[in-house]
Tab-separated table of C-alpha atoms and ligand atoms in Angstrom:
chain	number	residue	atom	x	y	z
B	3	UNK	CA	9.952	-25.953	13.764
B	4	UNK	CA	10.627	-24.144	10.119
B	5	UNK	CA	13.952	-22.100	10.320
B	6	UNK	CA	13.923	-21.275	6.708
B	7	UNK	CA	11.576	-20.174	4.383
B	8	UNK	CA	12.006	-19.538	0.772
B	9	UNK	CA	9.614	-17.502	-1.155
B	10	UNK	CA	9.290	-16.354	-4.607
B	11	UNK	CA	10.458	-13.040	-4.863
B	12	UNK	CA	7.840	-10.526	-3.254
B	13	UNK	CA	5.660	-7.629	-4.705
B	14	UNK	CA	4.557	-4.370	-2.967
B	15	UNK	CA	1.252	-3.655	-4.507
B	16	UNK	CA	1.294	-0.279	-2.809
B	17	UNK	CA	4.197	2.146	-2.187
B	18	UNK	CA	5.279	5.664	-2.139
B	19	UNK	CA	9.135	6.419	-3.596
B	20	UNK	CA	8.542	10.026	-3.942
B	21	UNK	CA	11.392	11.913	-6.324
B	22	UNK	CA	14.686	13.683	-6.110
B	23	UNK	CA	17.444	13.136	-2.857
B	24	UNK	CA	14.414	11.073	-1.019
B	25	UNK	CA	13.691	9.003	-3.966
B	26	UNK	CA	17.672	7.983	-4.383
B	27	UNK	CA	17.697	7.590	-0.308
B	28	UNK	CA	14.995	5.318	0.045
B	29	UNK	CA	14.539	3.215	-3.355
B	30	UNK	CA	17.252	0.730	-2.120
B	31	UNK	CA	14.719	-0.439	0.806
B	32	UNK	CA	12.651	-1.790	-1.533
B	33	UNK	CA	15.154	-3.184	-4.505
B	34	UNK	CA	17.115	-5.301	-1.627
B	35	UNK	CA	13.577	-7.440	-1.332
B	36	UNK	CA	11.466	-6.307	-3.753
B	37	UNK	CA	10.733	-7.554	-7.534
B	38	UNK	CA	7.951	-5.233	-8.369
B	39	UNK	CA	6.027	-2.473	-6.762
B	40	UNK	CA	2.408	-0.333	-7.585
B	41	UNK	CA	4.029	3.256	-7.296
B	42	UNK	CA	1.859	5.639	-6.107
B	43	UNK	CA	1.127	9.201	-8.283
B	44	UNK	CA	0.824	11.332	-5.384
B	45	UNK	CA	3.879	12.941	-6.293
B	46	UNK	CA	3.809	17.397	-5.790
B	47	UNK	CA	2.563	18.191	-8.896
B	48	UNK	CA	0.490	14.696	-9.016
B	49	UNK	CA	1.142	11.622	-11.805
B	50	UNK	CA	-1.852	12.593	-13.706
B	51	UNK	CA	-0.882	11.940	-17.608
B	52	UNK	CA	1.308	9.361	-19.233
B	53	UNK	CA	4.126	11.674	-20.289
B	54	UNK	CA	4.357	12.242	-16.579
B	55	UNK	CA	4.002	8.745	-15.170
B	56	UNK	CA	7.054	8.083	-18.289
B	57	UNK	CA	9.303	10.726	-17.170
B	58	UNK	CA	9.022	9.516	-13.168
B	59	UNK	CA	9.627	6.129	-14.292
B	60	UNK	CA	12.780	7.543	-15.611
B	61	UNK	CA	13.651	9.070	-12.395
B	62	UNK	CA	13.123	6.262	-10.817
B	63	UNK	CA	15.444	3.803	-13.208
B	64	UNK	CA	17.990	6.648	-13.090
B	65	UNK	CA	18.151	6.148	-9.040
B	66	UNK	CA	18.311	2.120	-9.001
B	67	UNK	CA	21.269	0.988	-7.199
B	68	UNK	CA	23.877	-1.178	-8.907
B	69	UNK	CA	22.672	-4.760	-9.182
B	70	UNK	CA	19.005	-3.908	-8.741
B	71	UNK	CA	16.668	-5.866	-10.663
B	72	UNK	CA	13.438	-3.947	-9.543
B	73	UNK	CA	10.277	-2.649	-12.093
B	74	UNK	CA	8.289	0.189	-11.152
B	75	UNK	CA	4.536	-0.300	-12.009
B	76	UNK	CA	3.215	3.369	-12.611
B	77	UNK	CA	-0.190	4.505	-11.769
B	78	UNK	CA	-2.084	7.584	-12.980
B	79	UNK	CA	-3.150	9.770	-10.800
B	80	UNK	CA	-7.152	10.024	-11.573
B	81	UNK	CA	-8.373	13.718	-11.616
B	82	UNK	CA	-11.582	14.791	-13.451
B	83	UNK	CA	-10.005	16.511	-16.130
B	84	UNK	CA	-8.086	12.886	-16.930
B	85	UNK	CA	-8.678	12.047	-20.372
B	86	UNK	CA	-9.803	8.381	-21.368
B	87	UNK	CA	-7.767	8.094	-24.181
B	88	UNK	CA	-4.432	9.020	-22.310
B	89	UNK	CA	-5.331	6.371	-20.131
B	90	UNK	CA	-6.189	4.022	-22.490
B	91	UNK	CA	-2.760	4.778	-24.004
B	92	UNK	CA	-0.715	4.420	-21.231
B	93	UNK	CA	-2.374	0.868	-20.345
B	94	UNK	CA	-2.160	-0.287	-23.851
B	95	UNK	CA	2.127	0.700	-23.882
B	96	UNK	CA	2.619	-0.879	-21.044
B	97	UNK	CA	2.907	2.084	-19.102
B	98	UNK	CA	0.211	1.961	-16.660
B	99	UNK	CA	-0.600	-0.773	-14.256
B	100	UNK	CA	-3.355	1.114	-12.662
B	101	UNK	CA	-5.417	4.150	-11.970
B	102	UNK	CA	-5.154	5.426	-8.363
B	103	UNK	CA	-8.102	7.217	-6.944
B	104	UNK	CA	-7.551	9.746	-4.193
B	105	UNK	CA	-10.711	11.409	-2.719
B	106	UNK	CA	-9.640	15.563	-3.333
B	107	UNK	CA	-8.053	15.782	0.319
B	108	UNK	CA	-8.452	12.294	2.250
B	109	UNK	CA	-4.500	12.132	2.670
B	110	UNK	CA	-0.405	13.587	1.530
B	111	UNK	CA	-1.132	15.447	-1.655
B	112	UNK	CA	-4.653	14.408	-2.805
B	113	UNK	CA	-5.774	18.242	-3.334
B	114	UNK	CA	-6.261	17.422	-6.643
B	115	UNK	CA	-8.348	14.173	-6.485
B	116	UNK	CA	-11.660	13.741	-6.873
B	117	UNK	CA	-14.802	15.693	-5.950
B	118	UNK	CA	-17.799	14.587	-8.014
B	119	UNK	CA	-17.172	10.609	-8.761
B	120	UNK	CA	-19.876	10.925	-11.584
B	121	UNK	CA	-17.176	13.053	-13.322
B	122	UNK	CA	-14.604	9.885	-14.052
B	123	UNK	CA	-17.347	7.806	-15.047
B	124	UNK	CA	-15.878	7.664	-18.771
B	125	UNK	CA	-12.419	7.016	-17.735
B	126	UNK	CA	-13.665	4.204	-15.219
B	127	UNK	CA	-15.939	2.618	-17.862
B	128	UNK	CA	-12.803	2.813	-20.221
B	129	UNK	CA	-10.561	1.430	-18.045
B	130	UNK	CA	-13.688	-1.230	-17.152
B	131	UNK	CA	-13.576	-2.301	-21.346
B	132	UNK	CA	-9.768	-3.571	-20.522
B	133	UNK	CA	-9.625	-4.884	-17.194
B	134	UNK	CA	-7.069	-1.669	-15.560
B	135	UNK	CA	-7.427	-1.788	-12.333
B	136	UNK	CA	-8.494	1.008	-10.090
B	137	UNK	CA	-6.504	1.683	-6.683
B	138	UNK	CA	-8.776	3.544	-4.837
B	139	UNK	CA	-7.978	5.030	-1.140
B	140	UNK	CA	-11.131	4.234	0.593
B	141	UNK	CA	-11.919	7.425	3.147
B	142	UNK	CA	-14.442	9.811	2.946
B	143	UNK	CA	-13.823	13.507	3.446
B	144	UNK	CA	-16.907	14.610	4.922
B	145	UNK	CA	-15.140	16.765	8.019
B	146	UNK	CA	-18.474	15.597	10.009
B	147	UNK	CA	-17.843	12.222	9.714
B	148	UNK	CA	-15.311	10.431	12.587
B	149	UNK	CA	-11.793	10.129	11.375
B	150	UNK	CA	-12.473	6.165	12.339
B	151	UNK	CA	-15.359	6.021	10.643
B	152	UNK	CA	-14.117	7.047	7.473
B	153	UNK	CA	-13.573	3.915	5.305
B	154	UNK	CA	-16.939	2.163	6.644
B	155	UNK	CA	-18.658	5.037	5.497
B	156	UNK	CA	-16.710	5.502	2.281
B	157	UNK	CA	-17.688	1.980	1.422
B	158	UNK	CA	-21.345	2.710	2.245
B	159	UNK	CA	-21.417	5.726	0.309
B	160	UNK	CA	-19.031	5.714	-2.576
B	161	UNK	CA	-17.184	2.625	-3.222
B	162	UNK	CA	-20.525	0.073	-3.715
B	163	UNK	CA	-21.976	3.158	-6.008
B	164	UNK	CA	-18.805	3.277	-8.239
B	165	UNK	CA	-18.896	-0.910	-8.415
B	166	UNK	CA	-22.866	-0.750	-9.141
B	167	UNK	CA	-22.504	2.167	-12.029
B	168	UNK	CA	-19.387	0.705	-13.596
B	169	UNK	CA	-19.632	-2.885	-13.951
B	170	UNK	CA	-16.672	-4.975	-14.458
B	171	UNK	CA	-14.249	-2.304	-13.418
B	172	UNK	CA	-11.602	-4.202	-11.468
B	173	UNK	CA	-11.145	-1.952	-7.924
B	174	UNK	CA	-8.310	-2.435	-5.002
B	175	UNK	CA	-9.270	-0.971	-1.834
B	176	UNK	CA	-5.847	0.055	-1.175
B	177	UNK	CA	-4.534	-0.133	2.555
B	178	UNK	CA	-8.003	-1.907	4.289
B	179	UNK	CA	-7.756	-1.330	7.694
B	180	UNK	CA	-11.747	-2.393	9.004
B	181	UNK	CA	-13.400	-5.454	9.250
B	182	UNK	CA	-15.930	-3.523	7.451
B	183	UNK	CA	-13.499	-3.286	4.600
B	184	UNK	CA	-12.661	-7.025	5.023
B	185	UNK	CA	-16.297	-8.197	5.262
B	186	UNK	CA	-17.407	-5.808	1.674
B	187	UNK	CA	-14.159	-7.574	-0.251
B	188	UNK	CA	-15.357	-11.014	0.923
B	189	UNK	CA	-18.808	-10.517	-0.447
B	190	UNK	CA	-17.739	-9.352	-3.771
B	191	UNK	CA	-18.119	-11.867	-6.519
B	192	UNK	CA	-15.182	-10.535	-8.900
B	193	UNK	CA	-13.492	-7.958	-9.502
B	194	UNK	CA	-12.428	-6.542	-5.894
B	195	UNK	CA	-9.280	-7.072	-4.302
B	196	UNK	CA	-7.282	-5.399	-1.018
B	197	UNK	CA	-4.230	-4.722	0.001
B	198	UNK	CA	-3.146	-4.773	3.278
B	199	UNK	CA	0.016	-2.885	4.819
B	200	UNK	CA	2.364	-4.360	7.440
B	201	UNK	CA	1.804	-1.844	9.639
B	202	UNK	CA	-1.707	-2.459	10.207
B	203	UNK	CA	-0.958	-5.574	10.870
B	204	UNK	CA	0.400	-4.780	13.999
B	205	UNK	CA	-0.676	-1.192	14.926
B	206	UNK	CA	-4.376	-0.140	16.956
B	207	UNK	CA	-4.994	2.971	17.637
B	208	UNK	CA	-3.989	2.333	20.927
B	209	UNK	CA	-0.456	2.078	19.785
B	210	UNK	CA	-0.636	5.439	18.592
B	211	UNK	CA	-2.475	7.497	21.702
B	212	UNK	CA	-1.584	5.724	24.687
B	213	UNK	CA	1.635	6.630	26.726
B	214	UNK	CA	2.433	9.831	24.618
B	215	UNK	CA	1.334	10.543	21.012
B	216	UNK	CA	3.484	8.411	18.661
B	217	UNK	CA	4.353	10.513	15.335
B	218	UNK	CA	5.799	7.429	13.550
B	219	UNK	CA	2.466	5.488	13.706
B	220	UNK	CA	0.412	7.820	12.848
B	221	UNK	CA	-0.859	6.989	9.025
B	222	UNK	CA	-3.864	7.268	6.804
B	223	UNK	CA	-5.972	5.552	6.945
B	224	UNK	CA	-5.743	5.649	10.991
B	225	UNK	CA	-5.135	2.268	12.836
B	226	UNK	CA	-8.362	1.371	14.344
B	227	UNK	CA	-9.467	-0.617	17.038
B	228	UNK	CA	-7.427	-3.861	18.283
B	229	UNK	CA	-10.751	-6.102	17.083
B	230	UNK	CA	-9.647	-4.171	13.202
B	231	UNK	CA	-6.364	-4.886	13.661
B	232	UNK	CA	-7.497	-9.301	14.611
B	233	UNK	CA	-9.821	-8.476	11.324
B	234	UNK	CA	-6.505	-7.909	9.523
B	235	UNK	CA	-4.411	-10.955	10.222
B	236	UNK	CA	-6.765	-12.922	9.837
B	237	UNK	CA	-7.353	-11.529	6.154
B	238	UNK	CA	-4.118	-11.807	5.624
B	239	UNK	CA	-3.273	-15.310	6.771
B	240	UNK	CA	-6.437	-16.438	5.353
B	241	UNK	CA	-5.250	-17.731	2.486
B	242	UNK	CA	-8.157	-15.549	0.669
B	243	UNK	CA	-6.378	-14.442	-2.587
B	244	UNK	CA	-8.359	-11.840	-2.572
B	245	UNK	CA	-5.561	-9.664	-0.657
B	246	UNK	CA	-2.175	-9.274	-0.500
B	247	UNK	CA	0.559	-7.005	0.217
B	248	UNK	CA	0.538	-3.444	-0.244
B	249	UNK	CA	2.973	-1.980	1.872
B	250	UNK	CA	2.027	2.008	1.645
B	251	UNK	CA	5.300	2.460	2.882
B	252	UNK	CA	5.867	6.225	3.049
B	253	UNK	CA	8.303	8.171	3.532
B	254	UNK	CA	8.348	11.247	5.532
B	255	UNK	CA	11.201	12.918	7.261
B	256	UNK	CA	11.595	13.099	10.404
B	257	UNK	CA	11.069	17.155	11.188
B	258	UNK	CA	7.195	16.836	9.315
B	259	UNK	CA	6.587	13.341	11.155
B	260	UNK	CA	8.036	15.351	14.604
B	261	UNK	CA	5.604	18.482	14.086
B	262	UNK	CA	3.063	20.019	15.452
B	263	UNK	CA	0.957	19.050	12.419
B	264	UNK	CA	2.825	15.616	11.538
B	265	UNK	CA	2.471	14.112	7.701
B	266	UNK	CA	0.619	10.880	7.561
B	267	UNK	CA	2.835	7.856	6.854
B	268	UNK	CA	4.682	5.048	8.264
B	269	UNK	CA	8.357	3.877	6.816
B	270	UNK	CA	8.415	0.188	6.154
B	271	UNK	CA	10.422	-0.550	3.237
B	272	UNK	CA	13.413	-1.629	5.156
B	273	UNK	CA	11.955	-4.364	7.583
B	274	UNK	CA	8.539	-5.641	6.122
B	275	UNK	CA	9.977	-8.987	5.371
B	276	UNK	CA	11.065	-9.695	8.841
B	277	UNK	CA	7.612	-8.244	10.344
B	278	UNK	CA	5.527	-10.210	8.276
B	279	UNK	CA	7.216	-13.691	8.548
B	280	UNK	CA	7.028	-12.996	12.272
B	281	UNK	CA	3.597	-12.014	12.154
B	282	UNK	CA	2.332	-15.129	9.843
B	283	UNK	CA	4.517	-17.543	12.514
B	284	UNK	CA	2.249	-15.851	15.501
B	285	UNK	CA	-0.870	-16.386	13.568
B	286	UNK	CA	0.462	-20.149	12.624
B	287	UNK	CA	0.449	-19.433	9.118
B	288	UNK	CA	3.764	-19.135	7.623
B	289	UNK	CA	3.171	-21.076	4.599
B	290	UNK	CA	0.638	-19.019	3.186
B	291	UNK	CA	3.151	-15.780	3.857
B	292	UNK	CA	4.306	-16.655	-0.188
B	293	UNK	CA	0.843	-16.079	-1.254
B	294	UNK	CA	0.718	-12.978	0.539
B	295	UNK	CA	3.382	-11.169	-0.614
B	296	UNK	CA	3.860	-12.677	-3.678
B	297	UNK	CA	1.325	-14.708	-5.405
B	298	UNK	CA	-2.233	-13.254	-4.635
B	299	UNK	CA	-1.506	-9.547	-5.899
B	300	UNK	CA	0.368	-10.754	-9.102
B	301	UNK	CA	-2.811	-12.746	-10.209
B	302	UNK	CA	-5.080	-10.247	-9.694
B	303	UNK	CA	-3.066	-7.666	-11.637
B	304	UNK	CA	-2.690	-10.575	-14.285
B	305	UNK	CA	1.008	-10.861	-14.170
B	306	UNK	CA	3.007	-13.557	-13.740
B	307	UNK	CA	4.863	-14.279	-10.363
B	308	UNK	CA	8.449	-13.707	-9.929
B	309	UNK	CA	10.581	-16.602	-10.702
B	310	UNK	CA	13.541	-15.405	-8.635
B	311	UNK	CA	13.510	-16.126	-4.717
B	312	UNK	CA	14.266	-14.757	-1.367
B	313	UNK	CA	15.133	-17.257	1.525
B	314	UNK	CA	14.275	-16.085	4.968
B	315	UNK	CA	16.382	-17.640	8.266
B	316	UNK	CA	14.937	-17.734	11.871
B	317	UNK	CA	17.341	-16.815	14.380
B	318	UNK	CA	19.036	-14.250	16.569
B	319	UNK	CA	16.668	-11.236	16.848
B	320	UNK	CA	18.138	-9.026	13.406
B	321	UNK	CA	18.222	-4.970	13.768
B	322	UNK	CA	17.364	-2.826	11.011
B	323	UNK	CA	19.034	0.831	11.073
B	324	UNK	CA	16.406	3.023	13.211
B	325	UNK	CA	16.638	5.656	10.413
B	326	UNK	CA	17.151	5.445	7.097
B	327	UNK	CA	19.377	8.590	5.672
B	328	UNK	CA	18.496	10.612	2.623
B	329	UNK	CA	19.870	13.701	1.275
B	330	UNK	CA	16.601	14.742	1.836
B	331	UNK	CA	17.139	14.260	5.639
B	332	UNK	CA	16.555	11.608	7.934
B	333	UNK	CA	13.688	8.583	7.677
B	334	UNK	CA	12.983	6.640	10.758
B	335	UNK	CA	12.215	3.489	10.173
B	336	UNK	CA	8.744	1.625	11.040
B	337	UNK	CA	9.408	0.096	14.877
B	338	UNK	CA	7.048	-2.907	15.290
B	339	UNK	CA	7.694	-2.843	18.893
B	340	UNK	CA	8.705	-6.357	18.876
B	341	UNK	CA	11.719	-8.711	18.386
B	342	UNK	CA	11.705	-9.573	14.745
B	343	UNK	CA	13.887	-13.378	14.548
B	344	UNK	CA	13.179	-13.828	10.643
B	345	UNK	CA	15.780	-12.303	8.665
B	346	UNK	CA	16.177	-11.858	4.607
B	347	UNK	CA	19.533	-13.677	3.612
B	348	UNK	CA	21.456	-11.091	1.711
F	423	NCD	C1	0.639	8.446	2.283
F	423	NCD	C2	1.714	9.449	1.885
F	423	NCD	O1	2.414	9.937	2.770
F	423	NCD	O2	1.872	9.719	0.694
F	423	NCD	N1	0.436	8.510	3.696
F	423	NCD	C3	-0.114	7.559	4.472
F	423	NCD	O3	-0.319	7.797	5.661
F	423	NCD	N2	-0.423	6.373	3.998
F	423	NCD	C4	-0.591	8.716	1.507
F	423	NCD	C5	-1.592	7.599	1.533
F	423	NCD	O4	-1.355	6.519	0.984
F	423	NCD	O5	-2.661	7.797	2.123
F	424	ZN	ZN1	-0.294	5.188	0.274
């Protein structure tokens, strides 16, 4: 039986540091394993332009801890005012490793997202011409469509429209979580991608609902049903490098996820690692965990992988802190409900 695995440094192709005392609090969850990570824009004001998307990337180096050899990818955060040419700029610097699409109010701070898609046809034919990707969170907002229903439909309705109109433009659906959204990747030629979180690897809505409502696993998108959830691992096990690891770990503290109207997000910085070894040994699959997290994501965005390594050791079940604390107030900390045996050597 493998005890030890070693891995090329992971990626997180998806993840939320947020700024100020929560930024400082919980960037150190991701350096300790983490080479790289896709930051999400949805900051309060929103990561529209490059000056902004420069001046957060300096927030974020200012908050590395000592030692930490972690790069931020930005993202822009697509509005349909954005102008092609600042995008185009902040791609060609360096700057930008992606465009993220929010639909204007599908989750945490996406008021100023999109409405009319036909509106960022320029800036998604632009970013089409040089192969930027677009990070696109795949739920519609149609309040008369089911809360479950929402990435299906978004697929149906918007997603296959934007690929059809703008061919060539390179799209992650961010955070899949149907096997309707693992079925439309699969028949894609080119060009489309997914990540998928850790959470969703091990949540259904079940898990949420049953017993008492459970503020900590309640995300967007939603978990779905436990055959979603099968849809998932296998995905991710597959071997298909057509996903990988996007963590959307998020942040919230505790007294908005313990509210009568509790924020959207699940905190999984700290013990993704452990989860998903354990979760790729279940499915019988831990050899293609390095593709996962650290192979498959890196190719797509045309990057090289990491040279550097993390070793992972099987043994004693390993605890994680329950909460995580920031000057911004207390985190808790993704519980997969499980023993977790795999632990990252420090
Ligand atoms: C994210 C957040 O809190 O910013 N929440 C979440 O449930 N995933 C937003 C997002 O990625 O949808
Ligand atoms: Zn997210």
């Amino acid at each position: 039986m493998t005890q030890s695995l070693t891995l090329r440094r992971p990626d997180d192709w998806h993840l939320h540091l947020r700024d100020g005392a929560m930024l400082e609090g919980i960037l150190p969850e991701t350096t300790r394993h983490f080479a790289r990570a896709i930051v999400m824009p949805n900051l309060v004001p929103p990561v529209v332009t490059a000056r902004q998307a420069a001046d957060y990337r300096d927030r974020i180096l200012r908050a590395m801890p000592e030692g930490a050899t972690f790069t931020p990818l930005m993202t822009l955060y697509l509005t349909e005012d954005t102008d092609p040419e600042d995008v185009m700029a902040a791609a060609g610097s360096g700057l930008a490793a992606a465009v993220k699409l929010y639909p204007a109010g599908a989750t945490t701070n996406s008021n100023s997202g999109v409405r009319d898609f036909d509106k960022v046809r320029p800036v998604l034919e632009a970013m089409a011409d040089i192969g930027l990707p677009l990070c696109v969170h795949g739920e519609v907002t149609d309040p008369t469509v089911d809360i479950f229903d929402r990435e299906a439909v978004f697929i149906d309705r918007v997603l296959d429209r934007i690929r059809r109109k703008t061919p060539g433009l390179r799209v992650v659906m961010e955070h899949v979580t149907t096997q309707e959204g693992v079925a439309y990747v699969r028949s894609a030629d080119e060009g489309l991608a997914a990540t998928i979180t850790t959470h969703h690897l091990i949540l259904n809505r079940n898990h949420i609902l049953v017993g008492g409502i459970k503020p900590h696993y309640y995300c967007l998108p939603v978990a779905k049903r436990e055959l979603h959830r099968l849809a998932l691992r296998e995905a991710a096990t597959s071997g298909d490098a057509r996903f990988f690891l996007g963590t959307d770990s998020a942040p919230h503290i505790d007294a908005l996820k313990e509210h009568a109207c509790g924020c959207a997000g699940c905190f999984t910085a700290t013990n993704t690692m452990s989860i998903l070894a354990e979760v790729f040994e279940d499915m019988g699959r831990l050899d293609r965990l390095e593709g996962f997290t650290s192979l498959n994501g890196a190719a797509f965005y045309g990057m090289a992988p990491n040279e550097a390594t993390i070793t992972l050791r099987k043994g004693d079940p390993v605890t994680y802190p329950a909460k995580i604390l920031t000057g911004a107030g207390p985190v808790t900390v993704f519980d997969p409900g499980m023993p977790l045996h795999w632990h990252v050597e420090p």
